[in-house]
Short mmCIF file of C-alpha atoms in Angstrom, two decimals:
data_model
loop_
_atom_site.label_atom_id
_atom_site.label_comp_id
_atom_site.label_asym_id
_atom_site.label_seq_id
_atom_site.Cartn_x
_atom_site.Cartn_y
_atom_site.Cartn_z
CA MET A 33 -30.47 -33.72 -14.15
CA LYS A 34 -32.58 -30.69 -14.95
CA ALA A 35 -31.72 -29.08 -11.57
CA LYS A 36 -27.99 -29.49 -12.25
CA LYS A 37 -28.34 -27.74 -15.60
CA LEU A 38 -30.19 -24.86 -13.99
CA SER A 39 -27.60 -24.61 -11.23
CA ARG A 40 -24.74 -24.55 -13.75
CA LYS A 41 -26.59 -21.98 -15.84
CA GLY A 42 -27.10 -19.84 -12.75
CA THR A 43 -23.41 -20.03 -11.86
CA ILE A 44 -22.42 -18.99 -15.37
CA MET A 45 -24.89 -16.09 -15.36
CA ARG A 46 -23.71 -14.89 -11.94
CA SER A 47 -20.09 -14.94 -13.15
CA ARG A 48 -21.11 -13.05 -16.29
CA ILE A 49 -22.75 -10.33 -14.20
CA ILE A 50 -19.70 -10.03 -11.92
CA HIS A 51 -17.32 -9.62 -14.87
CA ALA A 52 -19.57 -6.99 -16.44
CA ALA A 53 -19.83 -5.21 -13.09
CA MET A 54 -16.03 -5.15 -12.77
CA LYS A 55 -15.72 -3.14 -15.97
CA VAL A 56 -18.59 -0.79 -15.16
CA PHE A 57 -17.58 -0.09 -11.54
CA ALA A 58 -13.99 0.44 -12.68
CA ALA A 59 -15.16 2.99 -15.25
CA TYR A 60 -17.76 4.85 -13.17
CA GLY A 61 -17.13 4.01 -9.51
CA PHE A 62 -19.90 2.82 -7.18
CA LYS A 63 -21.94 6.03 -7.29
CA GLY A 64 -21.66 6.58 -11.03
CA ALA A 65 -22.47 3.01 -12.05
CA SER A 66 -26.03 1.78 -12.41
CA THR A 67 -27.50 -1.70 -12.67
CA SER A 68 -28.89 -0.78 -16.10
CA ILE A 69 -25.37 -0.04 -17.39
CA ILE A 70 -24.10 -3.28 -15.85
CA ALA A 71 -26.97 -5.22 -17.41
CA LYS A 72 -26.22 -3.71 -20.82
CA GLU A 73 -22.54 -4.70 -20.47
CA ALA A 74 -23.61 -8.24 -19.53
CA GLY A 75 -26.18 -8.40 -22.33
CA ILE A 76 -29.12 -9.10 -20.01
CA GLU A 77 -32.21 -7.37 -18.60
CA SER A 78 -31.66 -5.23 -15.48
CA SER A 79 -34.12 -7.34 -13.50
CA HIS A 80 -31.92 -10.43 -13.96
CA ILE A 81 -29.21 -8.89 -11.77
CA PHE A 82 -31.49 -8.97 -8.74
CA ILE A 83 -32.03 -12.71 -9.11
CA TYR A 84 -28.40 -13.17 -8.04
CA PHE A 85 -27.70 -10.03 -5.99
CA LYS A 86 -29.96 -8.23 -3.51
CA SER A 87 -28.63 -4.79 -4.39
CA LYS A 88 -26.01 -2.83 -6.31
CA LYS A 89 -24.03 -2.61 -3.07
CA GLU A 90 -23.94 -6.41 -2.68
CA LEU A 91 -22.74 -6.76 -6.27
CA TYR A 92 -20.04 -4.13 -5.70
CA LEU A 93 -18.79 -5.89 -2.56
CA THR A 94 -18.71 -9.17 -4.50
CA VAL A 95 -16.55 -7.52 -7.18
CA LEU A 96 -14.12 -6.18 -4.55
CA GLU A 97 -13.92 -9.60 -2.94
CA LYS A 98 -13.20 -11.28 -6.28
CA PHE A 99 -10.39 -8.82 -7.05
CA THR A 100 -8.83 -9.49 -3.64
CA LYS A 101 -9.01 -13.25 -4.11
CA ASP A 102 -7.56 -12.97 -7.63
CA GLN A 103 -4.73 -10.86 -6.24
CA HIS A 104 -4.05 -13.47 -3.56
CA LYS A 105 -3.93 -16.30 -6.10
CA PHE A 106 -1.66 -14.38 -8.48
CA ILE A 107 0.85 -13.14 -5.91
CA PHE A 108 1.11 -16.26 -3.78
CA ASN A 109 1.95 -18.69 -6.56
CA PRO A 110 3.75 -22.05 -6.07
CA TYR A 111 7.16 -20.49 -6.77
CA TYR A 112 6.76 -18.03 -3.92
CA PHE A 113 6.15 -20.84 -1.44
CA SER A 114 9.29 -22.62 -2.67
CA ILE A 115 11.66 -19.82 -1.61
CA LYS A 116 11.04 -19.59 2.13
CA ASN A 117 13.95 -18.57 4.38
CA ASP A 118 15.37 -16.15 1.79
CA PRO A 119 13.89 -12.76 2.78
CA GLU A 120 15.46 -10.75 -0.04
CA LEU A 121 14.28 -13.16 -2.74
CA GLN A 122 10.86 -13.30 -1.08
CA VAL A 123 10.55 -9.51 -1.16
CA ARG A 124 11.73 -9.42 -4.79
CA THR A 125 9.17 -12.05 -5.74
CA LEU A 126 6.32 -10.40 -3.84
CA LEU A 127 7.00 -7.01 -5.43
CA SER A 128 7.47 -8.50 -8.91
CA ASN A 129 4.19 -10.43 -8.63
CA TRP A 130 2.42 -7.32 -7.31
CA ILE A 131 3.68 -5.20 -10.23
CA LEU A 132 2.64 -7.87 -12.74
CA PHE A 133 -0.79 -8.22 -11.15
CA LEU A 134 -1.37 -4.47 -11.40
CA ALA A 135 -0.15 -4.40 -15.01
CA HIS A 136 -2.46 -7.24 -16.04
CA ASN A 137 -5.52 -5.96 -14.15
CA PRO A 138 -6.24 -2.36 -15.19
CA ASP A 139 -9.82 -2.61 -13.91
CA TYR A 140 -8.47 -3.37 -10.43
CA LEU A 141 -6.38 -0.21 -10.59
CA ARG A 142 -9.30 1.95 -11.69
CA LEU A 143 -11.59 0.46 -9.07
CA TYR A 144 -9.01 0.90 -6.34
CA ARG A 145 -8.61 4.55 -7.28
CA TRP A 146 -12.36 5.02 -6.88
CA GLU A 147 -12.10 3.36 -3.47
CA ILE A 148 -9.24 5.66 -2.41
CA SER A 149 -11.27 8.72 -3.41
CA ASN A 150 -14.16 7.32 -1.36
CA GLY A 151 -12.03 6.68 1.73
CA ASN A 152 -11.95 2.89 1.15
CA SER A 153 -15.43 2.75 2.68
CA PHE A 154 -16.49 -0.43 0.89
CA LEU A 155 -13.19 -2.27 1.31
CA LEU A 156 -13.52 -1.71 5.05
CA GLN A 157 -16.91 -3.45 4.98
CA LEU A 158 -15.24 -6.69 3.84
CA LYS A 159 -13.29 -7.01 7.10
CA SER A 160 -15.61 -9.70 8.42
CA LYS A 161 -14.49 -12.12 5.69
CA PRO A 162 -11.39 -14.17 6.66
CA LEU A 163 -9.44 -13.73 3.40
CA ILE A 164 -10.35 -10.07 3.11
CA SER A 165 -9.88 -9.03 6.75
CA LYS A 166 -6.38 -7.80 5.97
CA ASP A 167 -4.77 -7.35 2.58
CA PRO A 168 -2.73 -10.58 2.24
CA PHE A 169 0.01 -8.90 0.22
CA THR A 170 0.46 -6.20 2.85
CA VAL A 171 0.57 -8.69 5.73
CA GLU A 172 3.04 -11.01 4.00
CA LEU A 173 5.38 -8.25 2.83
CA TYR A 174 5.59 -6.72 6.29
CA LYS A 175 6.16 -10.14 7.86
CA VAL A 176 9.04 -10.93 5.47
CA LEU A 177 10.60 -7.50 6.03
CA CYS A 178 10.57 -8.12 9.79
CA GLU A 179 12.10 -11.58 9.32
CA GLY A 180 14.79 -10.02 7.14
CA VAL A 181 15.65 -7.53 9.88
CA ASP A 182 15.93 -10.35 12.43
CA LYS A 183 18.29 -12.24 10.09
CA GLY A 184 20.45 -9.19 9.41
CA VAL A 185 19.44 -9.01 5.73
CA PHE A 186 17.49 -5.75 6.08
CA ASN A 187 18.22 -2.73 8.22
CA PRO A 188 16.00 -1.96 11.26
CA THR A 189 14.10 0.77 9.41
CA ALA A 190 12.42 -2.00 7.37
CA LYS A 191 10.16 -2.59 10.36
CA ARG A 192 8.91 0.98 10.31
CA VAL A 193 5.46 1.56 8.89
CA GLU A 194 6.76 4.58 6.95
CA THR A 195 9.28 2.39 5.12
CA PHE A 196 6.66 -0.19 4.24
CA VAL A 197 4.32 2.52 2.93
CA SER A 198 7.16 3.87 0.78
CA LEU A 199 7.76 0.43 -0.78
CA ASN A 200 4.09 0.05 -1.60
CA ASN A 201 3.87 3.58 -3.00
CA ILE A 202 6.85 3.07 -5.31
CA CYS A 203 5.16 0.07 -6.96
CA PHE A 204 1.51 1.08 -6.78
CA GLY A 205 2.16 4.77 -7.40
CA LEU A 206 3.53 4.03 -10.87
CA PHE A 207 0.15 2.72 -11.95
CA VAL A 208 -1.99 5.17 -10.01
CA ARG A 209 -0.21 7.99 -11.86
CA MET A 210 0.24 6.17 -15.17
CA GLU A 211 -1.46 8.99 -17.12
CA PHE A 212 1.29 11.34 -15.90
CA PHE A 213 3.99 8.94 -17.09
CA GLN A 214 2.22 8.46 -20.43
CA GLU A 215 2.51 12.20 -21.01
CA LEU A 216 6.27 11.74 -20.63
CA GLY A 217 6.21 8.95 -23.22
CA LEU A 218 6.49 6.12 -20.67
CA ASP A 219 3.98 3.27 -20.96
CA VAL A 220 4.18 1.86 -17.44
CA VAL A 221 1.77 -1.01 -18.06
CA LYS A 222 3.54 -2.20 -21.24
CA LEU A 223 6.94 -2.04 -19.56
CA ALA A 224 5.75 -3.84 -16.43
CA LYS A 225 4.25 -6.66 -18.49
CA ALA A 226 7.08 -7.24 -20.94
CA ASP A 227 10.34 -5.93 -19.50
CA ALA A 228 11.86 -7.87 -16.59
CA ASN A 229 14.71 -5.36 -16.44
CA TYR A 230 12.21 -2.57 -15.83
CA ARG A 231 10.53 -4.53 -13.03
CA ASN A 232 13.92 -5.30 -11.48
CA TYR A 233 14.87 -1.62 -11.64
CA ILE A 234 11.76 -0.69 -9.64
CA ILE A 235 12.39 -3.51 -7.16
CA ASP A 236 16.03 -2.47 -6.75
CA LEU A 237 14.81 1.03 -5.84
CA CYS A 238 12.60 -0.51 -3.18
CA LEU A 239 15.36 -2.70 -1.76
CA LYS A 240 17.70 0.26 -1.42
CA LEU A 241 15.38 1.50 1.30
CA VAL A 242 15.72 -1.63 3.41
CA LYS A 243 18.97 -3.49 2.66
CA CYS A 244 21.86 -3.39 5.11
#
């Protein structure tokens, strides 16, 4: 009984450290963050971190893995799996879920921007893990676009990598450059969370690139 309590306590503490690390890595990046800052955020001693993680790098990789798994769970919800064989609706749903995920996870956005500036060096190190080997959103979106071309729903350019990159940039770019839009009086995050018409407008822009 005592062992179970310790195990549960350890699981809770590990989760607490990961959530604190998410905020700190998002704010400072891998190089700027320190285990002492993470420990302060978690309300623990720095030495406690190394009970659960061998190094700052291992903790950082764990944070990236959690974000990717959270993204997977959010985007591929039960509704998405109920609309197979309708490529346009699938693309709409994927993009809508992606936009909502980004809007509700600002730390993911900040962390991803640090990764981009660092050449995605740490994300590439997660390739050995089955779920992380390829971004599930990217793989699924490209697959559905190709199926849509085969069914005559999308034009042949939808299979081009350049087109796919453009779709991703339209959605993700809004959040990456949200400070720019805020200067223009546009709160991208607030709109994406609350306004379905705004999300549909962005998705319609994307579909114009691929529809027949």
